[in-house]
PDB file of C-alpha atoms in Angstrom:
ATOM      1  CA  UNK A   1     -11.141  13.581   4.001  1.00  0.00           C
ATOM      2  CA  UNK A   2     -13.860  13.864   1.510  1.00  0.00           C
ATOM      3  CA  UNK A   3     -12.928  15.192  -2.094  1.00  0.00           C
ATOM      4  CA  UNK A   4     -14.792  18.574  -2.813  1.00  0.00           C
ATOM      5  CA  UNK A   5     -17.956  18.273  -5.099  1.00  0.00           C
ATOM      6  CA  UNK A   6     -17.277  21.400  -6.806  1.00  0.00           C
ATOM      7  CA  UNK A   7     -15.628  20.099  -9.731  1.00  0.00           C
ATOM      8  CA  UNK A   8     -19.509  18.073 -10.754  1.00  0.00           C
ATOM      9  CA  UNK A   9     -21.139  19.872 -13.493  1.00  0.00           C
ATOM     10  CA  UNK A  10     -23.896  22.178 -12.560  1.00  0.00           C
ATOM     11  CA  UNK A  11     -26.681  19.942 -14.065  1.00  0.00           C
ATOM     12  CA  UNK A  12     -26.100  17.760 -10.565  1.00  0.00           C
ATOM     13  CA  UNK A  13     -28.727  19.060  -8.169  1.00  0.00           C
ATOM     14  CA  UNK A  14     -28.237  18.146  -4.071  1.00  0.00           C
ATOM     15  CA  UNK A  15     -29.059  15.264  -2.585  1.00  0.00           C
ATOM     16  CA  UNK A  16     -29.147  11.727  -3.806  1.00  0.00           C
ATOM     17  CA  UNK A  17     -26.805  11.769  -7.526  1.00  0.00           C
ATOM     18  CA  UNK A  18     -24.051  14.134  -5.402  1.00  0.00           C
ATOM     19  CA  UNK A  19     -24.409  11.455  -2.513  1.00  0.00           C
ATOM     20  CA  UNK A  20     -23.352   8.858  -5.063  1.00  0.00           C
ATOM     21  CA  UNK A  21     -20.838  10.924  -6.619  1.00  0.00           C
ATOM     22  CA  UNK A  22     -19.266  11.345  -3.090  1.00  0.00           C
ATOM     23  CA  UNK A  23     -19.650   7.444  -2.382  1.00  0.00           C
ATOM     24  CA  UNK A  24     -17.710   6.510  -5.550  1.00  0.00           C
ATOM     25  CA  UNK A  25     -14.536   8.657  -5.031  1.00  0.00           C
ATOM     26  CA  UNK A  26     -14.505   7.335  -1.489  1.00  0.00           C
ATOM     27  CA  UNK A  27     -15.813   3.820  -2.146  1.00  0.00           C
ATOM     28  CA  UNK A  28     -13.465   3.035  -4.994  1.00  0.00           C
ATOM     29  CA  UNK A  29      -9.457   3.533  -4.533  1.00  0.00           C
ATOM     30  CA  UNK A  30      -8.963   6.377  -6.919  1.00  0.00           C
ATOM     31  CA  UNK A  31      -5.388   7.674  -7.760  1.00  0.00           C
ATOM     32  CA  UNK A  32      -6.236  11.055  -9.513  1.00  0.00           C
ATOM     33  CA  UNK A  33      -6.337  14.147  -7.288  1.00  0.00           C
ATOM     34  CA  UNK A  34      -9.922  15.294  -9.106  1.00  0.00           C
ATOM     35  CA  UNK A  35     -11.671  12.121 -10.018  1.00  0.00           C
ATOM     36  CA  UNK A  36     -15.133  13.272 -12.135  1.00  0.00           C
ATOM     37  CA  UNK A  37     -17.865  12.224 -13.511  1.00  0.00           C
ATOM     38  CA  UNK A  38     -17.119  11.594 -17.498  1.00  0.00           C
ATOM     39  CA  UNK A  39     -20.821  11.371 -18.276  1.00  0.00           C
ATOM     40  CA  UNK A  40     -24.538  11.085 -16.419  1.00  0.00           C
ATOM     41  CA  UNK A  41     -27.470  10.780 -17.692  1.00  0.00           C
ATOM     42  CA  UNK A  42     -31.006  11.824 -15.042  1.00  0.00           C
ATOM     43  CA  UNK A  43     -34.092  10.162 -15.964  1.00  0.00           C
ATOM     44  CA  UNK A  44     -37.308  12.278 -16.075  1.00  0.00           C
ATOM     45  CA  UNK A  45     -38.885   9.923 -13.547  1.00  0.00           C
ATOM     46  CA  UNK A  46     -36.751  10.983 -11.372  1.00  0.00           C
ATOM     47  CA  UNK A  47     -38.083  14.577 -10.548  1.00  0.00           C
ATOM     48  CA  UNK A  48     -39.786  14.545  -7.032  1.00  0.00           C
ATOM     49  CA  UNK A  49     -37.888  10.786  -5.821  1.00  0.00           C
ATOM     50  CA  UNK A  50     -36.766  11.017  -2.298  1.00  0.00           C
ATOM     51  CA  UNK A  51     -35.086   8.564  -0.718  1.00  0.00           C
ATOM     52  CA  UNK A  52     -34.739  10.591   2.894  1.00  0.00           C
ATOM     53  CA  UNK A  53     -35.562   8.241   6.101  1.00  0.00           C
ATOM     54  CA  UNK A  54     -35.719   5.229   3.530  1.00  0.00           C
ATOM     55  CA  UNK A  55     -33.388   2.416   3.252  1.00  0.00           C
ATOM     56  CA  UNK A  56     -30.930   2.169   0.502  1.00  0.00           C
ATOM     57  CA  UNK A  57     -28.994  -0.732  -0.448  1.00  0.00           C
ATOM     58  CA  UNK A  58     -25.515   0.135  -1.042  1.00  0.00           C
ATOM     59  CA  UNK A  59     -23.871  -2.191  -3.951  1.00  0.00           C
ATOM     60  CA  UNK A  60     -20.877  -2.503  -5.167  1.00  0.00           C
ATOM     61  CA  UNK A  61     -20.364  -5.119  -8.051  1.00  0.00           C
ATOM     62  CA  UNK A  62     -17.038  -6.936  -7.629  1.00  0.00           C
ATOM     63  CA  UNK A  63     -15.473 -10.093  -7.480  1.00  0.00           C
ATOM     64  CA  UNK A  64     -12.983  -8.362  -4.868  1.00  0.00           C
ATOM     65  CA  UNK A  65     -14.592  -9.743  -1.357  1.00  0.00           C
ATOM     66  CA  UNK A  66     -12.341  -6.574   0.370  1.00  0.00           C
ATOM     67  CA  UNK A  67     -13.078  -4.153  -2.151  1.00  0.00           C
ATOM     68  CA  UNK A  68     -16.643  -5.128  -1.930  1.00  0.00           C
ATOM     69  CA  UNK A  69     -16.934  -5.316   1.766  1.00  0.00           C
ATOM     70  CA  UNK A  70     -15.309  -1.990   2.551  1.00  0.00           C
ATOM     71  CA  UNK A  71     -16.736   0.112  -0.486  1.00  0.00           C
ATOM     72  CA  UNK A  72     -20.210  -1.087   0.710  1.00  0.00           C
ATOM     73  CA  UNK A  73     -19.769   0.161   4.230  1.00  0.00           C
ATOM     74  CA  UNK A  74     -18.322   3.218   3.026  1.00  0.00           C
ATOM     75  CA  UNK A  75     -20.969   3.802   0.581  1.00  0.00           C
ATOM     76  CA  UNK A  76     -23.573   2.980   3.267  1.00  0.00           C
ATOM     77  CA  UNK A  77     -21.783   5.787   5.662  1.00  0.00           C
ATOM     78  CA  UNK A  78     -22.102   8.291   2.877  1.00  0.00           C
ATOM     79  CA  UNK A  79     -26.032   7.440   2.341  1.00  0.00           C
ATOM     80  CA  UNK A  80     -26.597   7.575   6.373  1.00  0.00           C
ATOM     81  CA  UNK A  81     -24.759  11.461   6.310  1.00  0.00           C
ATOM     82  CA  UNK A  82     -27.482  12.010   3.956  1.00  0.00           C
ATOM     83  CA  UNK A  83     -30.634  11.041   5.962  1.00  0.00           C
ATOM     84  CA  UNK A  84     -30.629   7.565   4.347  1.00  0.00           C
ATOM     85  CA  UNK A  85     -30.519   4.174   6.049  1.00  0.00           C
ATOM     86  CA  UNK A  86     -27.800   2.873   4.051  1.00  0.00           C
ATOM     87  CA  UNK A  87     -27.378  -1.006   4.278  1.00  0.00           C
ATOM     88  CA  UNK A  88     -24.423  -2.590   2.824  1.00  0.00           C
ATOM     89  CA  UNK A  89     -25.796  -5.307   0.613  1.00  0.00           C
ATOM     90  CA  UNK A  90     -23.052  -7.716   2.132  1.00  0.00           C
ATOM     91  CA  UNK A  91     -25.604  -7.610   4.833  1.00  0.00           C
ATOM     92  CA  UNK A  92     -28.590  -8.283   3.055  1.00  0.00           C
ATOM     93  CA  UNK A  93     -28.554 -11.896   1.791  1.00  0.00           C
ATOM     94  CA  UNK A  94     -25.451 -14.107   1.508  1.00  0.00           C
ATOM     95  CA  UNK A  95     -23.248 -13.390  -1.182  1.00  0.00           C
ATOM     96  CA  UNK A  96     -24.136 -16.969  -3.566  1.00  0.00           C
ATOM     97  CA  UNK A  97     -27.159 -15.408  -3.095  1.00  0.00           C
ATOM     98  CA  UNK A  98     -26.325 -11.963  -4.630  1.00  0.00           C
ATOM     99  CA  UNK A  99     -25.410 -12.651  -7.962  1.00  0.00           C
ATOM    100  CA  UNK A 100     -28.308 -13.710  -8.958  1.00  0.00           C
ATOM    101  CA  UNK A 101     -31.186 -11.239  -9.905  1.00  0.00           C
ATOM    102  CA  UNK A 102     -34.141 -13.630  -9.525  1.00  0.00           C
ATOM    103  CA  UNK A 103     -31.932 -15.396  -6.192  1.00  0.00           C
ATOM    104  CA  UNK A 104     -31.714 -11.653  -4.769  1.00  0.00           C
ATOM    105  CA  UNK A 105     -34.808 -10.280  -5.092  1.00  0.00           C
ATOM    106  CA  UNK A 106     -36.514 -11.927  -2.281  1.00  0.00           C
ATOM    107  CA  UNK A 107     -33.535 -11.130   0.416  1.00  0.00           C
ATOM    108  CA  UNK A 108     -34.221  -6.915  -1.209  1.00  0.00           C
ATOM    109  CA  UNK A 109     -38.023  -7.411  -0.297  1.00  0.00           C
ATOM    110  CA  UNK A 110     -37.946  -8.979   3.082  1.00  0.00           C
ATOM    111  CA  UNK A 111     -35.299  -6.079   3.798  1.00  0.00           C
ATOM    112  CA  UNK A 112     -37.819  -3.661   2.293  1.00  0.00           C
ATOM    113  CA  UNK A 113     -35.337  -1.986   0.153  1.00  0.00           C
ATOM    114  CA  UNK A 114     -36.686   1.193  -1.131  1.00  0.00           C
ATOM    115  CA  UNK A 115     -33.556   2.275  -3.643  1.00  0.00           C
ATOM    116  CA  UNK A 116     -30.128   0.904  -4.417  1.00  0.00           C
ATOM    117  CA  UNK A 117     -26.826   2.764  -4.931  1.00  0.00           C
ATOM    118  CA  UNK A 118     -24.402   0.947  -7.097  1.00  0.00           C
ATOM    119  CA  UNK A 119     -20.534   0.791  -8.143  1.00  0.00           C
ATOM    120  CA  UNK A 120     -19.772  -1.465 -10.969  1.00  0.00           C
ATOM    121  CA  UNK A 121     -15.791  -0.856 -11.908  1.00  0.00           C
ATOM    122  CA  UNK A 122     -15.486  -1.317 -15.534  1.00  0.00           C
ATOM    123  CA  UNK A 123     -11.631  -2.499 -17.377  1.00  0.00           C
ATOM    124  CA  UNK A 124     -12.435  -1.514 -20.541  1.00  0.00           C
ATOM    125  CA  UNK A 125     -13.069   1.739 -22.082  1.00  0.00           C
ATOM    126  CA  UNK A 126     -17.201   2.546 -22.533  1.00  0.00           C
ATOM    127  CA  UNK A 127     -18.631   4.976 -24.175  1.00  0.00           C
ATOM    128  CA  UNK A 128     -21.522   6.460 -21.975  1.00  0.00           C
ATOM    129  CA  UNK A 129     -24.391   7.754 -23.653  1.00  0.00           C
ATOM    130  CA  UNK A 130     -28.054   8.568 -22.764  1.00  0.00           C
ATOM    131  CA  UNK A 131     -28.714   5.443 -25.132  1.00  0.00           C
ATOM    132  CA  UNK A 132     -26.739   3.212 -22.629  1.00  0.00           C
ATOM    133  CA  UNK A 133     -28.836   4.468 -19.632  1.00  0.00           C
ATOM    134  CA  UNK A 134     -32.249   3.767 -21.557  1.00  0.00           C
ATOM    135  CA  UNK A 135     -31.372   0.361 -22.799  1.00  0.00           C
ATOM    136  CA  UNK A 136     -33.367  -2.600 -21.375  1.00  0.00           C
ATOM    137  CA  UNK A 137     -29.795  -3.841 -19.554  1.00  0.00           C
ATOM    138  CA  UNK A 138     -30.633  -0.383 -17.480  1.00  0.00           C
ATOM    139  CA  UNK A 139     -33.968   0.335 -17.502  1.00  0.00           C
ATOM    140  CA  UNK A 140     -35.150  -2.117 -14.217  1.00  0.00           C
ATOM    141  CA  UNK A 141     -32.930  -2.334 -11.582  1.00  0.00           C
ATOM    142  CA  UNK A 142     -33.534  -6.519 -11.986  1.00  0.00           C
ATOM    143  CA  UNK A 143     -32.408  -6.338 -15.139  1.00  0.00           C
ATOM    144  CA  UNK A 144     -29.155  -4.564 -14.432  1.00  0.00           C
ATOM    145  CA  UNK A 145     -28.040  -6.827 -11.592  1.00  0.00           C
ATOM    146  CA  UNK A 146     -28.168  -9.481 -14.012  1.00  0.00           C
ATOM    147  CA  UNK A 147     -26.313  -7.601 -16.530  1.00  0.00           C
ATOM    148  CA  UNK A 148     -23.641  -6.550 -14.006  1.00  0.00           C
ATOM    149  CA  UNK A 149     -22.918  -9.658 -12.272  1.00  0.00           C
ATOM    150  CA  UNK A 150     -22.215 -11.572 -15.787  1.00  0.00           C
ATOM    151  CA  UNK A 151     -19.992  -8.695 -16.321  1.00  0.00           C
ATOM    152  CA  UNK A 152     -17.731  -8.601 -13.084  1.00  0.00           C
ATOM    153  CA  UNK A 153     -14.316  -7.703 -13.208  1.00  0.00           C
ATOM    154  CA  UNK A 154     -11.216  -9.280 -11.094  1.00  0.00           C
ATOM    155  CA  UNK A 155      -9.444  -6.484  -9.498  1.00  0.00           C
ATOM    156  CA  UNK A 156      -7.604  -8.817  -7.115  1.00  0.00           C
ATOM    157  CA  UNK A 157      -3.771  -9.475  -7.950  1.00  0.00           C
ATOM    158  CA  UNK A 158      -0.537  -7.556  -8.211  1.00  0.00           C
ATOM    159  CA  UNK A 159      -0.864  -3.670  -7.118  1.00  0.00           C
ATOM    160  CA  UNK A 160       0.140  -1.636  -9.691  1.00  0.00           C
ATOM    161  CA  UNK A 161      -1.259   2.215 -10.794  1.00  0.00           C
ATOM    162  CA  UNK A 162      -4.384   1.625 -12.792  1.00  0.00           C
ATOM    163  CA  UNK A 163      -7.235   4.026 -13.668  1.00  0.00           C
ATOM    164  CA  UNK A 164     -10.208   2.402 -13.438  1.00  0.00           C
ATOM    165  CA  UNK A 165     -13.914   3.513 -14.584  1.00  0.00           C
ATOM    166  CA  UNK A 166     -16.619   3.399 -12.591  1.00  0.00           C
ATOM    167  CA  UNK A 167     -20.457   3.045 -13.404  1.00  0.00           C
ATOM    168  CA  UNK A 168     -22.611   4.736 -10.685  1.00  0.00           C
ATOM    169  CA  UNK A 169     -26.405   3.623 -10.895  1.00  0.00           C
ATOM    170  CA  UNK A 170     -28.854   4.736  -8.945  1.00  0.00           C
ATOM    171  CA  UNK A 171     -32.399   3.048  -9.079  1.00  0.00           C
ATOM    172  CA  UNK A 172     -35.543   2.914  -7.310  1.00  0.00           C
ATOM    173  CA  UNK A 173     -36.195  -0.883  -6.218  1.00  0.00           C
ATOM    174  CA  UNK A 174     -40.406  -0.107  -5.432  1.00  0.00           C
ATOM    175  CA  UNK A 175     -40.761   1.385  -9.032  1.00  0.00           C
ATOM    176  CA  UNK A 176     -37.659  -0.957 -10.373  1.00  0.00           C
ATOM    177  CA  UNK A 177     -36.308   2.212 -12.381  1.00  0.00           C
ATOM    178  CA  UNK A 178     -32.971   3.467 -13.210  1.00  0.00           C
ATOM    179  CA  UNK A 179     -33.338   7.074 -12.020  1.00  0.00           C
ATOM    180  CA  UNK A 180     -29.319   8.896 -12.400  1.00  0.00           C
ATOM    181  CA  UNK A 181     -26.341   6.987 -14.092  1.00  0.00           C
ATOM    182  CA  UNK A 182     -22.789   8.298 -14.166  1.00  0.00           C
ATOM    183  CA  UNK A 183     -19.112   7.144 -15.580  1.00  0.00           C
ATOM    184  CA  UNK A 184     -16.461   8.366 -13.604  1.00  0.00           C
TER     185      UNK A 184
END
């Protein structure tokens, strides 16, 4: 079942950042018993952003069709529990289509995404700061799908016991704003 939120640091209010907190440990194949959040960062612009009734895109950034696939459907499952219309971005546009910002937008705005949920796993080590969150790779969600598809990692291969890190963004596609970013 679903791993227990308690262990998320108090600044994490309900709703929306604990929805993608819950999405990554399920979305992403996690070996420790109490995966967390190594860092966040919650943008002021965020106070008073609801994404109830709305749809959500649900993104995870991989070249791992499987992982992809299933982390996006999982992710969306987690969003609908929520009172959001999750929709697996698989489902969107096709995926030559996806990894280009400027290629992408269009398929988001004939969907009339209102927000996106994404999972980006990371191989190397990054240091997450509030200066990471406010730099212009984050600031508009256009500018970060660039940013994260030039930086996708292979996860496909041998099976072996690997910790991997996980960037969880969360923007708002109408105001194209990075509103909560976490490291887990």
């Amino acid at each position: 079942g679903p791993a227990p939120l308690a262990h998320l640091p108090p600044r994490h209010q309900p709703g929306l950042p604990r929805a993608a907190a819950l999405a990554t440990l399920l979305a992403i194949d996690v070996a420790a018993d109490k995966p967390k959040f190594t860092s966040s960062w919650r943008s002021p612009d965020a106070s008073g952003v609801t994404f109830a009734g709305k749809k959500v895109a649900a993104l995870v950034i991989t070249a791992d069709e499987n992982l992809r696939v299933s982390g996006e459907e999982e992710l969306a499952r987690q969003l609908a529990t929520r009172n959001i219309q999750g929709v697996p971005t698989y489902r969107i546009a096709p995926k030559e289509e996806l990894t280009s910002a400027e290629r992408a937008r269009p398929w988001f705005q004939r969907m009339g995404i209102d927000g996106v949920v994404a999972l980006r796993p990371v191989s190397r080590e990054v240091t997450y700061s509030p200066a990471i969150w406010t730099s212009t790779d984050y600031s508009t969600f256009w500018g970060y799908y660039g940013y994260g598809y030039t930086t996708v990692i292979d996860l496909s291969g041998p099976r072996t016991d690997t910790t991997i890190a996980v960037e969880t963004v969360i923007y708002s596609v109408t105001k194209d704003r990075l509103l909560w970013g976490g490291a887990s």
